[in-house]
Amino acid sequence: MSEKSEKVIELTDIQKSFGKGRAKVEVLRGIDISVAAGEMLMIEGPSGCGKTTLLSILSGTLKPDSGKVVVLDNEITSSTNRGLAKFRAHHLGFAFQLFNLIPSISIWENVSVPLLIQGVKGRDAKKRAINILAEVGLDDRANLLPNRLSGGQQQRVAIARALVHEPEIIICDEPTSALDGATGEHIMTILRKLTSEKNATVVIVTHDPRIHHFADRIVHMEDGKILGSSLR
Ligand SMILES: Nc1ncnc2c1ncn2[C@@H]1O[C@H](COP(=O)(O)OP(=O)(O)OP(=O)(O)O)[C@@H](O)[C@H]1O
Ligand SMILES: [Mg+2]
């Protein structure tokens, strides 16, 4: 089997609902997805169709009601919380839709969090954080607090934090929503390079047609189901 066809993410018949009784909302209604090493998969679909919920499940931060999630040969649906936190810290990078930066610490400290969790020591962690900030064009802002940055700059900090520990799997929820066209292209070029040069696997939820040409495959979701996919 070639390296390219190795499955790093496999979701089987994922179901998830929120609420109970008459207030119950079925958000994911039988999702099957697999993603290969080195692949860039994009997921698109209307607001509220379940995209962020799906990303939370595939990154192990949310448990499905039923179905199986296998990531890098680990069945994360049956992992303990502690085991899962460690697994995530080592293998996954996640850029959230709402950025989720820690407001009370500087930009570089925010970016260094995944490294500290891995046990990388202070000076090394700072150096690596500043290097990745330079790649997204923000090393000159490294000492500022998040609220001193524009929305697009905060978004790039969130992406830098997802990449700093060089995870095998990178998950981005609307990574270009606050970026202008040129900056969005630059960020996507960085992500694309990680897939081709490091065989990283990238899963991106996006409404942004400007970045579709970067994808290997685009999956279309509606109302908690996958309606189809197109290869690029
Ligand atoms: N923790 C929760 N409790 C209750 N309902 C939730 C919860 N999380 C999500 N939902 C509901 O699940 C549905 C899907 O939400 P989700 O955030 O996955 O949508 P989305 O496709 O990412 O939308 P958007 O494009 O607007 O970000 C929505 O109807 C939302 O209200
Ligand atoms: Mg969402």
Short mmCIF file of C-alpha atoms in Angstrom, two decimals, residues 85-214:
data_model
loop_
_atom_site.label_atom_id
_atom_site.label_comp_id
_atom_site.label_asym_id
_atom_site.label_seq_id
_atom_site.Cartn_x
_atom_site.Cartn_y
_atom_site.Cartn_z
CA ALA A 85 -5.95 14.50 25.99
CA LYS A 86 -2.44 13.13 25.62
CA PHE A 87 -3.19 11.68 22.20
CA ARG A 88 -4.61 15.00 21.01
CA ALA A 89 -1.65 16.98 22.34
CA HIS A 90 0.78 14.84 20.39
CA HIS A 91 -0.98 14.15 17.13
CA LEU A 92 -3.60 16.82 16.48
CA GLY A 93 -3.60 20.54 15.85
CA PHE A 94 -6.95 22.31 15.98
CA ALA A 95 -7.76 25.87 14.82
CA PHE A 96 -11.21 26.74 16.20
CA GLN A 97 -13.94 28.65 14.38
CA LEU A 98 -13.96 31.28 17.15
CA PHE A 99 -10.15 31.14 17.63
CA ASN A 100 -10.33 30.36 21.43
CA LEU A 101 -7.19 32.34 22.30
CA ILE A 102 -6.40 32.78 25.99
CA PRO A 103 -6.98 36.53 26.56
CA SER A 104 -4.63 37.02 29.53
CA ILE A 105 -1.39 35.79 27.94
CA SER A 106 0.65 37.08 25.00
CA ILE A 107 0.42 35.90 21.43
CA TRP A 108 3.62 33.83 21.59
CA GLU A 109 2.53 32.27 24.88
CA ASN A 110 -0.78 31.29 23.30
CA VAL A 111 1.06 29.67 20.40
CA SER A 112 3.42 27.80 22.73
CA VAL A 113 0.62 26.06 24.69
CA PRO A 114 0.68 22.79 22.67
CA LEU A 115 4.46 22.63 23.14
CA LEU A 116 4.23 23.13 26.91
CA ILE A 117 1.66 20.32 27.09
CA GLN A 118 4.20 18.12 25.28
CA GLY A 119 6.87 19.07 27.82
CA VAL A 120 8.97 21.34 25.57
CA LYS A 121 10.86 23.72 27.86
CA GLY A 122 10.46 27.52 28.03
CA ARG A 123 13.17 28.90 25.76
CA ASP A 124 12.76 26.24 23.08
CA ALA A 125 9.00 26.67 23.18
CA LYS A 126 9.33 30.43 22.76
CA LYS A 127 11.71 30.06 19.82
CA ARG A 128 9.40 27.62 18.03
CA ALA A 129 6.36 29.81 18.73
CA ILE A 130 8.10 32.89 17.28
CA ASN A 131 9.24 30.91 14.22
CA ILE A 132 5.73 29.77 13.36
CA LEU A 133 4.40 33.27 14.05
CA ALA A 134 6.95 34.53 11.50
CA GLU A 135 5.51 32.10 8.94
CA VAL A 136 2.05 33.61 9.36
CA GLY A 137 3.52 37.14 9.35
CA LEU A 138 3.03 38.01 13.01
CA ASP A 139 6.39 37.69 14.74
CA ASP A 140 6.44 41.47 15.27
CA ARG A 141 3.23 41.14 17.35
CA ALA A 142 4.46 38.25 19.51
CA ASN A 143 4.45 40.12 22.83
CA LEU A 144 0.97 41.64 22.52
CA LEU A 145 -2.18 40.32 24.14
CA PRO A 146 -4.77 38.81 21.75
CA ASN A 147 -7.19 41.73 22.12
CA ARG A 148 -4.62 44.09 20.57
CA LEU A 149 -4.87 42.21 17.28
CA SER A 150 -7.39 42.43 14.46
CA GLY A 151 -9.76 39.51 13.83
CA GLY A 152 -7.67 38.27 10.91
CA GLN A 153 -4.48 38.50 12.96
CA GLN A 154 -6.10 36.55 15.82
CA GLN A 155 -7.16 33.93 13.30
CA ARG A 156 -3.58 33.55 12.11
CA VAL A 157 -2.43 33.15 15.74
CA ALA A 158 -5.00 30.36 16.16
CA ILE A 159 -3.63 28.66 13.02
CA ALA A 160 -0.04 29.07 14.22
CA ARG A 161 -1.02 27.38 17.50
CA ALA A 162 -2.49 24.46 15.54
CA LEU A 163 0.78 23.98 13.63
CA VAL A 164 3.51 24.74 16.17
CA HIS A 165 3.95 21.17 17.46
CA GLU A 166 4.03 19.74 13.90
CA PRO A 167 1.04 17.41 14.36
CA GLU A 168 0.28 14.68 11.83
CA ILE A 169 -3.35 15.83 11.66
CA ILE A 170 -4.43 19.45 11.36
CA ILE A 171 -8.08 20.38 11.74
CA CYS A 172 -9.25 23.88 10.86
CA ASP A 173 -12.77 25.24 11.29
CA GLU A 174 -13.27 28.11 8.81
CA PRO A 175 -9.55 29.06 8.77
CA THR A 176 -9.91 31.89 6.26
CA SER A 177 -13.19 33.44 7.44
CA ALA A 178 -11.52 36.64 8.70
CA LEU A 179 -8.73 36.82 6.11
CA ASP A 180 -8.41 38.82 2.90
CA GLY A 181 -7.81 36.86 -0.30
CA ALA A 182 -4.02 37.17 -0.36
CA THR A 183 -3.58 36.26 3.32
CA GLY A 184 -5.97 33.32 2.93
CA GLU A 185 -3.91 32.05 -0.03
CA HIS A 186 -0.74 32.38 2.03
CA ILE A 187 -2.20 30.37 4.93
CA MET A 188 -3.52 27.71 2.57
CA THR A 189 -0.12 27.49 0.87
CA ILE A 190 1.47 26.77 4.26
CA LEU A 191 -1.11 24.02 4.95
CA ARG A 192 -0.71 22.54 1.47
CA LYS A 193 3.07 22.42 1.90
CA LEU A 194 2.63 20.44 5.13
CA THR A 195 0.59 17.82 3.28
CA SER A 196 3.07 17.47 0.43
CA GLU A 197 6.32 17.77 2.36
CA LYS A 198 5.45 16.24 5.75
CA ASN A 199 2.57 13.98 4.66
CA ALA A 200 0.34 15.82 7.17
CA THR A 201 -3.41 15.26 6.91
CA VAL A 202 -5.55 18.39 6.83
CA VAL A 203 -9.31 18.59 7.37
CA ILE A 204 -10.87 21.99 6.76
CA VAL A 205 -14.44 23.14 7.19
CA THR A 206 -15.05 26.11 4.95
CA HIS A 207 -17.64 28.32 3.33
CA ASP A 208 -14.93 30.07 1.35
CA PRO A 209 -14.96 29.17 -2.36
CA ARG A 210 -11.71 31.13 -2.84
CA ILE A 211 -9.77 28.24 -1.24
CA HIS A 212 -11.54 25.25 -2.81
CA HIS A 213 -8.80 24.77 -5.40
CA PHE A 214 -6.37 23.75 -2.64
#
